[in-house]
PDB file of C-alpha atoms in Angstrom:
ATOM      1  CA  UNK J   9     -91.512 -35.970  89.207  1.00 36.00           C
ATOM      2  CA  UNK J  10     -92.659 -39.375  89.738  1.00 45.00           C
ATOM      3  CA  UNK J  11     -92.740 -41.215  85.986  1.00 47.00           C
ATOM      4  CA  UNK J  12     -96.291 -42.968  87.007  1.00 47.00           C
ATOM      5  CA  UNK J  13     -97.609 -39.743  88.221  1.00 52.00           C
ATOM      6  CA  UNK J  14    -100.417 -37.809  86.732  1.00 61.00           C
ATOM      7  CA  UNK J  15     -98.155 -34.879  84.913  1.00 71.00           C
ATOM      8  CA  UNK J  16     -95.987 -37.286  83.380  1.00 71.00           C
ATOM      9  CA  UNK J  17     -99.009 -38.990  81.594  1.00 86.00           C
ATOM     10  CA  UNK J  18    -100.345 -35.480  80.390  1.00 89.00           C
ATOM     11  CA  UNK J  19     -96.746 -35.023  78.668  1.00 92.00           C
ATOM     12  CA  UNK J  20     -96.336 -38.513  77.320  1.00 94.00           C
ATOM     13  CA  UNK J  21    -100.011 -37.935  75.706  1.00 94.00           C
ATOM     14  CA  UNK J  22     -99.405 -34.632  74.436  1.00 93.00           C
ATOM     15  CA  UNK J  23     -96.107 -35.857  72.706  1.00 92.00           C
ATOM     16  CA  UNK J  24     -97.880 -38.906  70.984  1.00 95.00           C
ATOM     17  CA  UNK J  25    -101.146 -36.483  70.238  1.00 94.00           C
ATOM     18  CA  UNK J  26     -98.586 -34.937  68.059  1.00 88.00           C
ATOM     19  CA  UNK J  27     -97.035 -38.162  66.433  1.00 91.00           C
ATOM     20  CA  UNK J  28     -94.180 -38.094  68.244  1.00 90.00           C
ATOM     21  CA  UNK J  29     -92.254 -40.354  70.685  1.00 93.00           C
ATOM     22  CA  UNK J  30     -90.733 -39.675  74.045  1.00 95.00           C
ATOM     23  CA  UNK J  31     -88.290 -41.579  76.352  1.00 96.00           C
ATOM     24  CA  UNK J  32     -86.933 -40.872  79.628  1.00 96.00           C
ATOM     25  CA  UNK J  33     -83.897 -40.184  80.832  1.00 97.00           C
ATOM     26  CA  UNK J  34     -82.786 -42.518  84.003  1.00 97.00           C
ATOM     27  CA  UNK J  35     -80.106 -41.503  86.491  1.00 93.00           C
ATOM     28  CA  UNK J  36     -78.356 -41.480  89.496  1.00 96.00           C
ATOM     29  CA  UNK J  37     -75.532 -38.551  90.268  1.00 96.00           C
ATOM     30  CA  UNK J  38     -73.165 -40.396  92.429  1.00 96.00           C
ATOM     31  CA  UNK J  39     -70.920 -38.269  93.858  1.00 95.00           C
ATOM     32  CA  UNK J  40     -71.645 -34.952  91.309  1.00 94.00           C
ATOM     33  CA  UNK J  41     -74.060 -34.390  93.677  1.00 94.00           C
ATOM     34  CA  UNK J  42     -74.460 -31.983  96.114  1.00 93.00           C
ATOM     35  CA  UNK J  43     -73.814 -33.231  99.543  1.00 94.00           C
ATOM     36  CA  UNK J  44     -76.095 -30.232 101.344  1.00 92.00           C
ATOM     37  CA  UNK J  45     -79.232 -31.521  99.212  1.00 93.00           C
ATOM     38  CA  UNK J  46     -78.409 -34.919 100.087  1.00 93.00           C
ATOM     39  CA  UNK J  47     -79.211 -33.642 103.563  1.00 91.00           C
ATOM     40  CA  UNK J  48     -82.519 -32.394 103.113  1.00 90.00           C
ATOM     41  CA  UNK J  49     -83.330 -35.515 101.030  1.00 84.00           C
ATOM     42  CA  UNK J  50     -83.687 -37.660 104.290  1.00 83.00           C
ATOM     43  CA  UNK J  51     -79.845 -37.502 105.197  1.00 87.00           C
ATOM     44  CA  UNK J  52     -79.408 -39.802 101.802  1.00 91.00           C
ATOM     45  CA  UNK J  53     -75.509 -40.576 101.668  1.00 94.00           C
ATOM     46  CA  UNK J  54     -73.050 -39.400  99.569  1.00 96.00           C
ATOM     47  CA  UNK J  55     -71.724 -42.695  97.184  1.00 97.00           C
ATOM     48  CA  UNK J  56     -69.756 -43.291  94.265  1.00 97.00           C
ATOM     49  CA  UNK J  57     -67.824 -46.612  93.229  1.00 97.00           C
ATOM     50  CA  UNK J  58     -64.795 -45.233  95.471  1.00 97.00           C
ATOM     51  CA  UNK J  59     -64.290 -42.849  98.025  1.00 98.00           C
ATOM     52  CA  UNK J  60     -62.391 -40.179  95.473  1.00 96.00           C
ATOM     53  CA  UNK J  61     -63.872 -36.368  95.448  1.00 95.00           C
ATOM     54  CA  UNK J  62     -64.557 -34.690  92.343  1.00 92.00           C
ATOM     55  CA  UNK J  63     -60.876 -32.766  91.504  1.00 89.00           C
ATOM     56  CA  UNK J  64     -61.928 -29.545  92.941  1.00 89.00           C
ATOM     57  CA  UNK J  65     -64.453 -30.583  95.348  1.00 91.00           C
ATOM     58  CA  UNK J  66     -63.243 -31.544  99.231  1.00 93.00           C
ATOM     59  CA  UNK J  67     -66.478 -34.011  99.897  1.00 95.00           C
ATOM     60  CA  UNK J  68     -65.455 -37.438  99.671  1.00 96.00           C
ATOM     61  CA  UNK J  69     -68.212 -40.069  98.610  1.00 97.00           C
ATOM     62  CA  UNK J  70     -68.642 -43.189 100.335  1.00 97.00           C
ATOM     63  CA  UNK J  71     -67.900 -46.409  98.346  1.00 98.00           C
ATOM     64  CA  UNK J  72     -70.995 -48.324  97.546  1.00 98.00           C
ATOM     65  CA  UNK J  73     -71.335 -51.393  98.999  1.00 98.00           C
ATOM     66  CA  UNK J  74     -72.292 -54.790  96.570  1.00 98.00           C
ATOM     67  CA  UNK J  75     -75.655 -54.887  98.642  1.00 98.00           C
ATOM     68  CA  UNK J  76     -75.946 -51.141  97.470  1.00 98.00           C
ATOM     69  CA  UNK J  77     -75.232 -51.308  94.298  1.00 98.00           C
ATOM     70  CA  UNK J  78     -78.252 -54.580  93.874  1.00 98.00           C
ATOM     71  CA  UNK J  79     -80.423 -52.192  95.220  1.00 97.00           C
ATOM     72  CA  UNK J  80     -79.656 -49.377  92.680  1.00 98.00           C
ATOM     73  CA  UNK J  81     -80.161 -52.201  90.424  1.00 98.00           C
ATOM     74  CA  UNK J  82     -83.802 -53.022  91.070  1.00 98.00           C
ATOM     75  CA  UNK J  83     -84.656 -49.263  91.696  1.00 97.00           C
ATOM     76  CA  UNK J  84     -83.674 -48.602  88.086  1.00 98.00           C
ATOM     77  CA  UNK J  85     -85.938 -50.884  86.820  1.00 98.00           C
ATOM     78  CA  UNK J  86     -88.637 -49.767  88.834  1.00 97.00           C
ATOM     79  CA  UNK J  87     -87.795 -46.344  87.915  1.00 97.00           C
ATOM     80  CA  UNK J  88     -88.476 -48.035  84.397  1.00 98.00           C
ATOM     81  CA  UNK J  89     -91.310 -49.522  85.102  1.00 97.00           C
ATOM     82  CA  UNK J  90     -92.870 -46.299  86.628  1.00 96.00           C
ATOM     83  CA  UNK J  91     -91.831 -44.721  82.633  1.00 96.00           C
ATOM     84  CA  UNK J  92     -93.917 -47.341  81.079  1.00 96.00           C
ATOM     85  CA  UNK J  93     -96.813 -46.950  82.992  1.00 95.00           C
ATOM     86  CA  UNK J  94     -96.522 -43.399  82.418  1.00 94.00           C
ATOM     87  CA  UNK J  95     -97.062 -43.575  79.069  1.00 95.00           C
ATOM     88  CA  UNK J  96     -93.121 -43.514  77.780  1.00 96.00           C
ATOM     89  CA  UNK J  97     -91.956 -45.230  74.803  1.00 97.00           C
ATOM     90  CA  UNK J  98     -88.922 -46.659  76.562  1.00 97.00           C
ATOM     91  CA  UNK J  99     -86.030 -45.412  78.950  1.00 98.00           C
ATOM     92  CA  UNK J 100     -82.653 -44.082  78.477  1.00 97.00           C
ATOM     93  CA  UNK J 101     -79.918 -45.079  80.654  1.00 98.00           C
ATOM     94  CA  UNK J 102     -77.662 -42.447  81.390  1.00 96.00           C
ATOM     95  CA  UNK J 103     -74.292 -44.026  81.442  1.00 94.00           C
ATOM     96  CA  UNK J 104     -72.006 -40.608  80.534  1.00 90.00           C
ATOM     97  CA  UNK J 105     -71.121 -37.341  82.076  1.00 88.00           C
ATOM     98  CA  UNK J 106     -69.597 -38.571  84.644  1.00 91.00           C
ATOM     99  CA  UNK J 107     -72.655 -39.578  86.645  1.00 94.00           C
ATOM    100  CA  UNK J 108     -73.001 -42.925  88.763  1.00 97.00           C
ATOM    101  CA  UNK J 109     -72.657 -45.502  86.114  1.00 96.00           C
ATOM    102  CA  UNK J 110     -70.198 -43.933  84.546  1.00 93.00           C
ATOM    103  CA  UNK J 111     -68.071 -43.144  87.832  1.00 95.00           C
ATOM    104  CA  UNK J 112     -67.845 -46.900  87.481  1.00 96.00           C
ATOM    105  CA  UNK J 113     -67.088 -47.958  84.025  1.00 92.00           C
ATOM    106  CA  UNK J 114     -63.927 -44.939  84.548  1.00 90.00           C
ATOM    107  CA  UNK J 115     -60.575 -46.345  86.185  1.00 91.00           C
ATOM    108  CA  UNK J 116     -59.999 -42.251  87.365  1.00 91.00           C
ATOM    109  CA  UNK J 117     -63.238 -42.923  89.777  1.00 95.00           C
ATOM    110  CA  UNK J 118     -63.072 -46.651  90.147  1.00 96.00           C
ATOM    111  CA  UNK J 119     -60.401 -47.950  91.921  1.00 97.00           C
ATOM    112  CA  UNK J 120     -62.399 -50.428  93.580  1.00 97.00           C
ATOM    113  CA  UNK J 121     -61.065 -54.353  94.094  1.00 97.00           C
ATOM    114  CA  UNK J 122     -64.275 -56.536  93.931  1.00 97.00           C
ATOM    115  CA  UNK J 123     -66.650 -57.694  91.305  1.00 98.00           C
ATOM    116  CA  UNK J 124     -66.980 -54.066  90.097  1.00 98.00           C
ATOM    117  CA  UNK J 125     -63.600 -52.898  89.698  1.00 97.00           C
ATOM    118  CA  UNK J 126     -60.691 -53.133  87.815  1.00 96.00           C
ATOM    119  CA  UNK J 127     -60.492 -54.505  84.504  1.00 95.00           C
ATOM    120  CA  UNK J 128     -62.897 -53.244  82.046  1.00 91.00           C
ATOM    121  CA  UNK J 129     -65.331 -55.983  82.101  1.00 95.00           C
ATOM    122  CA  UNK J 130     -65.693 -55.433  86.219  1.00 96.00           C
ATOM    123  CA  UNK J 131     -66.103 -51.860  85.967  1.00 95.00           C
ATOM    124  CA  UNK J 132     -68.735 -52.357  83.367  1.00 94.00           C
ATOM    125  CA  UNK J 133     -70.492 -54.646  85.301  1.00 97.00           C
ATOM    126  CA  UNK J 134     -73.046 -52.414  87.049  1.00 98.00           C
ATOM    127  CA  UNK J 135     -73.863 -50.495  84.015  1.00 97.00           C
ATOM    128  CA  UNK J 136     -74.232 -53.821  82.262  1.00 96.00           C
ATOM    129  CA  UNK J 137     -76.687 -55.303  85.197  1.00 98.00           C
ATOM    130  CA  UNK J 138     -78.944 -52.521  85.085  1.00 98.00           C
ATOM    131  CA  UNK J 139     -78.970 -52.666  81.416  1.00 97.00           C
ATOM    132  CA  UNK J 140     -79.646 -56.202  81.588  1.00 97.00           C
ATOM    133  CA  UNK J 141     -82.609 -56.258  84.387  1.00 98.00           C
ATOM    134  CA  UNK J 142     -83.993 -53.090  82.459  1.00 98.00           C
ATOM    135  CA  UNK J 143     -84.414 -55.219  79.694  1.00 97.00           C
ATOM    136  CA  UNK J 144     -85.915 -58.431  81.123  1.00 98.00           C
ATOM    137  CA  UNK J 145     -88.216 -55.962  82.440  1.00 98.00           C
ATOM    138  CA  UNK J 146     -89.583 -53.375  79.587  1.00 98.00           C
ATOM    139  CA  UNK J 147     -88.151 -55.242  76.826  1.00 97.00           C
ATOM    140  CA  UNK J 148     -84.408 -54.388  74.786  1.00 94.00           C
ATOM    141  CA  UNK J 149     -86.845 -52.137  72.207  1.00 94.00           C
ATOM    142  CA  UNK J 150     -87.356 -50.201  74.768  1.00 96.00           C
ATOM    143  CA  UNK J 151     -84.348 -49.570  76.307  1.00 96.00           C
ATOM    144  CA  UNK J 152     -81.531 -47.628  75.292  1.00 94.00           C
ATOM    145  CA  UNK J 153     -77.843 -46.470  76.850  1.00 93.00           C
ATOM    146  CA  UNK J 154     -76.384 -43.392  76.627  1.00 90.00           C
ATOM    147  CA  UNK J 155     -72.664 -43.220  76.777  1.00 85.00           C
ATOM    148  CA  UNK J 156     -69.963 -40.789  76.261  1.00 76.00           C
ATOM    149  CA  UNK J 157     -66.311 -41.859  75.910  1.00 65.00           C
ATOM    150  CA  UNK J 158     -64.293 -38.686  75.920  1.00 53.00           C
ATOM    151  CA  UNK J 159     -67.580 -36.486  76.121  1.00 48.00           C
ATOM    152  CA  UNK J 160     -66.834 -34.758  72.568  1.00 39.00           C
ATOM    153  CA  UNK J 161     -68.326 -35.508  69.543  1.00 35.00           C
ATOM    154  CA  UNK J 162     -65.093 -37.471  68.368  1.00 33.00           C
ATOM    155  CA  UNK J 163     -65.718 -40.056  70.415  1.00 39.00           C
ATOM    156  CA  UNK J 164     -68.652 -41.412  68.623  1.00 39.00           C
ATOM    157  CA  UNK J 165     -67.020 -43.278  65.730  1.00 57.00           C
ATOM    158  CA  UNK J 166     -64.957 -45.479  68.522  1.00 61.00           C
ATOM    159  CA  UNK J 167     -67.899 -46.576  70.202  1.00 69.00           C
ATOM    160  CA  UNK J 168     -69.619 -47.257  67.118  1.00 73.00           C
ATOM    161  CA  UNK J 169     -66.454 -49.753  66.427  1.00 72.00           C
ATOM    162  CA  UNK J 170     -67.206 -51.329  68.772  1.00 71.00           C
ATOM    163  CA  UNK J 171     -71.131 -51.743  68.485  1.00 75.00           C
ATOM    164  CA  UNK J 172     -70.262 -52.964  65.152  1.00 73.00           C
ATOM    165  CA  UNK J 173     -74.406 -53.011  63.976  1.00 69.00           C
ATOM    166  CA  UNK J 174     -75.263 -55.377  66.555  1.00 75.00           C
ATOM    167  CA  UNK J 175     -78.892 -57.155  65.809  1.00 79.00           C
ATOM    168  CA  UNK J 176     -82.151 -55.285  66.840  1.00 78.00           C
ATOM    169  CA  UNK J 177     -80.542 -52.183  68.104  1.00 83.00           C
ATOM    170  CA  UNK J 178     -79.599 -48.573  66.955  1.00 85.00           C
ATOM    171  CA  UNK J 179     -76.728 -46.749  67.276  1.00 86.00           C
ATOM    172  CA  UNK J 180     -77.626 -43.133  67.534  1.00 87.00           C
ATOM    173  CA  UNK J 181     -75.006 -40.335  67.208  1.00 85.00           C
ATOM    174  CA  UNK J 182     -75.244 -37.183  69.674  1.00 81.00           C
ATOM    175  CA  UNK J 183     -73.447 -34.057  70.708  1.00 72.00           C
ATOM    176  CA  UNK J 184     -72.704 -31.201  68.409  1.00 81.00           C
ATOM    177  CA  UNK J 185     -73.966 -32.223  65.058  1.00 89.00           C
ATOM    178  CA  UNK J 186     -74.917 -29.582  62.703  1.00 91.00           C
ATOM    179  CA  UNK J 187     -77.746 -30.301  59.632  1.00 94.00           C
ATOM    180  CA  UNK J 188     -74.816 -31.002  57.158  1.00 93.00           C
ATOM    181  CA  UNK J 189     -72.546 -33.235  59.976  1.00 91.00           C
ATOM    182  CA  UNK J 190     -76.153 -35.320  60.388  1.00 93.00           C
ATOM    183  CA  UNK J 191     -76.722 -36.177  56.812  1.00 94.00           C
ATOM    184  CA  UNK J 192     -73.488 -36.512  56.178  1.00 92.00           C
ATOM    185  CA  UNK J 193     -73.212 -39.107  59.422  1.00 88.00           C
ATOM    186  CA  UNK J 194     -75.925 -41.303  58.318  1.00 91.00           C
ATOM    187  CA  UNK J 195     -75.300 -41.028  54.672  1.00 93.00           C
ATOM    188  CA  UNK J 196     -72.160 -42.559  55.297  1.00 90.00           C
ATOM    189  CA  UNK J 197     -72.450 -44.770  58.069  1.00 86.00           C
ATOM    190  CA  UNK J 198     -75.963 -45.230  58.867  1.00 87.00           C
ATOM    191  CA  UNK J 199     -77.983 -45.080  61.936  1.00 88.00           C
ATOM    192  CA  UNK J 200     -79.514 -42.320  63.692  1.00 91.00           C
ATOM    193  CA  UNK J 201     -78.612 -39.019  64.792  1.00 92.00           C
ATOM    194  CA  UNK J 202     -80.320 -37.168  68.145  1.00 90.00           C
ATOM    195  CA  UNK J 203     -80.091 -33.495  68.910  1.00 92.00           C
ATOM    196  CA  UNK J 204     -80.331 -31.749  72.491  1.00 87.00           C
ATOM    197  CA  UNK J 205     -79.764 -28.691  73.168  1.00 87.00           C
ATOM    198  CA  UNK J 206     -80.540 -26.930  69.884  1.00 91.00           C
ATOM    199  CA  UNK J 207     -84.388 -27.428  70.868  1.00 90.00           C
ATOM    200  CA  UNK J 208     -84.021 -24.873  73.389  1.00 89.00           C
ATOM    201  CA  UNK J 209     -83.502 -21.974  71.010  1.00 92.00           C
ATOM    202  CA  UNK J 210     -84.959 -24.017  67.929  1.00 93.00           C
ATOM    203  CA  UNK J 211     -88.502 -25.025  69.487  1.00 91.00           C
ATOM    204  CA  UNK J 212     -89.152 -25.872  65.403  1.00 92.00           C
ATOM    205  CA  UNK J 213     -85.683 -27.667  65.347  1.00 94.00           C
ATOM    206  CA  UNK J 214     -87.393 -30.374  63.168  1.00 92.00           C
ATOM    207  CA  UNK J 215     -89.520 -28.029  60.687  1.00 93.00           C
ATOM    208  CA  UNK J 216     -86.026 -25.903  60.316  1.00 94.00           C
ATOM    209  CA  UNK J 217     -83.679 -28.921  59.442  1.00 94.00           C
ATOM    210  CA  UNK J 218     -86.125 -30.187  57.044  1.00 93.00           C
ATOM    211  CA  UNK J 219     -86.411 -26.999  55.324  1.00 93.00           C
ATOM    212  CA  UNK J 220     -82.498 -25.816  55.575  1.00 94.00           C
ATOM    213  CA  UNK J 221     -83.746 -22.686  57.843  1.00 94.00           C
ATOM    214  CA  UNK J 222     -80.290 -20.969  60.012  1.00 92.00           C
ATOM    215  CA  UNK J 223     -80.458 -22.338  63.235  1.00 92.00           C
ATOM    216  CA  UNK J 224     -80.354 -20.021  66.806  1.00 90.00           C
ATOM    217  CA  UNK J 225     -77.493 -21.345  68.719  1.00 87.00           C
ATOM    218  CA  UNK J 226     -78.710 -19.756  71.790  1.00 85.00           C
ATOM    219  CA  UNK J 227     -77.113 -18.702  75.130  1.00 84.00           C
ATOM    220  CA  UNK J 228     -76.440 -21.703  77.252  1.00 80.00           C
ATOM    221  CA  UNK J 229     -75.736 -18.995  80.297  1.00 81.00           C
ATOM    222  CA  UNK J 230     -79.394 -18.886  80.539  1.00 81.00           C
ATOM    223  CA  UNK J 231     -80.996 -22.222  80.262  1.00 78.00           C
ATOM    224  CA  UNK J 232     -80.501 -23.750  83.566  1.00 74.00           C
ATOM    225  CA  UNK J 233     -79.981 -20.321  86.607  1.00 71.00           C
ATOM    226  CA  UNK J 234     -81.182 -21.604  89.880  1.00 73.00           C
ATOM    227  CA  UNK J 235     -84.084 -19.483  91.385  1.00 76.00           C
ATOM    228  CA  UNK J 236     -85.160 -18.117  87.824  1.00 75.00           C
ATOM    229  CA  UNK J 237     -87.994 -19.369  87.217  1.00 78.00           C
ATOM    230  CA  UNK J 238     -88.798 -16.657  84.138  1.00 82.00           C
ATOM    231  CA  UNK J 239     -88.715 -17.833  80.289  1.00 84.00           C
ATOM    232  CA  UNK J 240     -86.069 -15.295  79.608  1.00 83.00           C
ATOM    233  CA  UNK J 241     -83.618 -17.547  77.021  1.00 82.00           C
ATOM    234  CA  UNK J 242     -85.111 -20.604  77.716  1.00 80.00           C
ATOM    235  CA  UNK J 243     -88.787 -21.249  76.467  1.00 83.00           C
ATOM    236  CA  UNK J 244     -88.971 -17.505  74.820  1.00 88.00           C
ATOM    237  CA  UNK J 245     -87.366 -18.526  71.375  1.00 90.00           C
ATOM    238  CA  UNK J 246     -89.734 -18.333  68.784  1.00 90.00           C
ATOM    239  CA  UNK J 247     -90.730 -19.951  65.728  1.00 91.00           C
ATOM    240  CA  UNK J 248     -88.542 -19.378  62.145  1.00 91.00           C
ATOM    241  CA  UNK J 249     -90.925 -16.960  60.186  1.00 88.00           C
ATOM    242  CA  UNK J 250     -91.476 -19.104  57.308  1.00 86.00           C
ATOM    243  CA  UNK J 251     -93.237 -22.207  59.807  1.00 82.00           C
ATOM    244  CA  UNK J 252     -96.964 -21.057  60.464  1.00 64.00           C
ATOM    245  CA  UNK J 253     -97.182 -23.221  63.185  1.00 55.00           C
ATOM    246  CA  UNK J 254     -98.387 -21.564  66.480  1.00 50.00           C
ATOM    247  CA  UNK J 255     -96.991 -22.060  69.953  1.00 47.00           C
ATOM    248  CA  UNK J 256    -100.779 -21.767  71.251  1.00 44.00           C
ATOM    249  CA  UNK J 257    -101.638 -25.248  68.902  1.00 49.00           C
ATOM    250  CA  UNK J 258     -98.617 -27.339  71.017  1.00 46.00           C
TER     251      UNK J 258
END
């Protein structure tokens, strides 16, 4: 979906209708994509920051070039932009999973010998440059980075190290917290935390933290099957008993 298209206002005004807020997420798969969709996407190649397959996978990605990667660069920030105009409250970068950016800042998919590889501050780079032309464009308030060290939740206390409370931003602490892990998180050490995927079975996630109500956990085998296009585990769950909210009044 385009960001500046017509749907994505109708969402961005039906979230803020509600007195919420709502960013969106920006990224580019690199080479955990799949190379017969790249096909039918006007032949569009198959990159990374090296030419090194996913371990398992036999396609091998083509290397970005520096004139590539200045591109990517400017089509984030349009791409950012496009969020803006759409009625978003800012952007996310999505610098984890092992997506593009992050197939960059990671020495086991960067073995590159340029500007962009290397030592930490080189593979870094291209995250950083995005970053930095995202913010010259929408402003830092509304930009935000989303990174995952080790991908588990233990990871979060060495990043935040490292952020050490910098000025005018917010560190915000993801990825398997429960009620009691949350308050105890920013109790202790401040900041914010975000939950994911405990919407999808907790469409009242917010109403049910605030009022110590058991959460669903779910069952993460049915939130994302190709071709189904029922509600069957994934937008079925319904409200705790004790919220009288209706899903007709969303």
């Amino acid at each position: 979906m385009r960001a500046d298209s017509s749907p994505g206002l109708q969402v961005t005004k039906a979230v803020h209708e509600k007195g919420s807020f709502i960013f969106l997420q920006l990224w580019a798969l690199g080479r955990a994509a799949e190379t017969a969709v790249l096909a039918k996407e006007n032949n569009s190649p198959y990159v990374s920051a090296s030419p090194i397959p996913i371990p398992g996978k036999t396609d091998v990605p083509r290397a970005l070039t520096t004139d590539e990667i200045k591109e990517y660069v400017a089509t984030y920030v349009a791409a950012a932009k496009n969020a803006i105009r759409a009625g978003f409250d800012g952007v996310e970068i999505h610098g984890a999973n092992g997506y593009l950016l992050d197939q960059f800042i990671q020495d086991v998919s960067n073995q590159r010998t340029d500007e962009y590889g290397g030592s930490i501050e080189n593979r870094a780079r291209f995250a950083l440059e995005v970053t930095d032309a995202i913010v010259e464009a929408v402003g830092a308030e509304r930009t935000g980075f989303r990174i995952s060290p080790w991908g588990v939740f233990s990871g979060t206390d060495f990043i935040r190290d490292i952020w050490q409370g910098v000025e005018g931003s917010t560190f915000i602490s993801t990825n398997g917290h429960t009620r009691n892990s949350a308050i105890e998180t920013v109790d202790n050490k401040g900041g914010l935390v975000g939950f994911g995927r405990l919407f999808m079975p907790n469409p009242d996630l917010p109403f049910r933290l605030l009022k110590n109500i058991a959460l669903e956990r779910g069952d993460q085998a049915t939130w994302y099957m190709p071709g189904n296009l029922t509600p069957a585990g994934y937008s079925d769950w319904p409200f705790a008993p004790e919220n009288d909210q209706q899903i007709s009044t969303l």
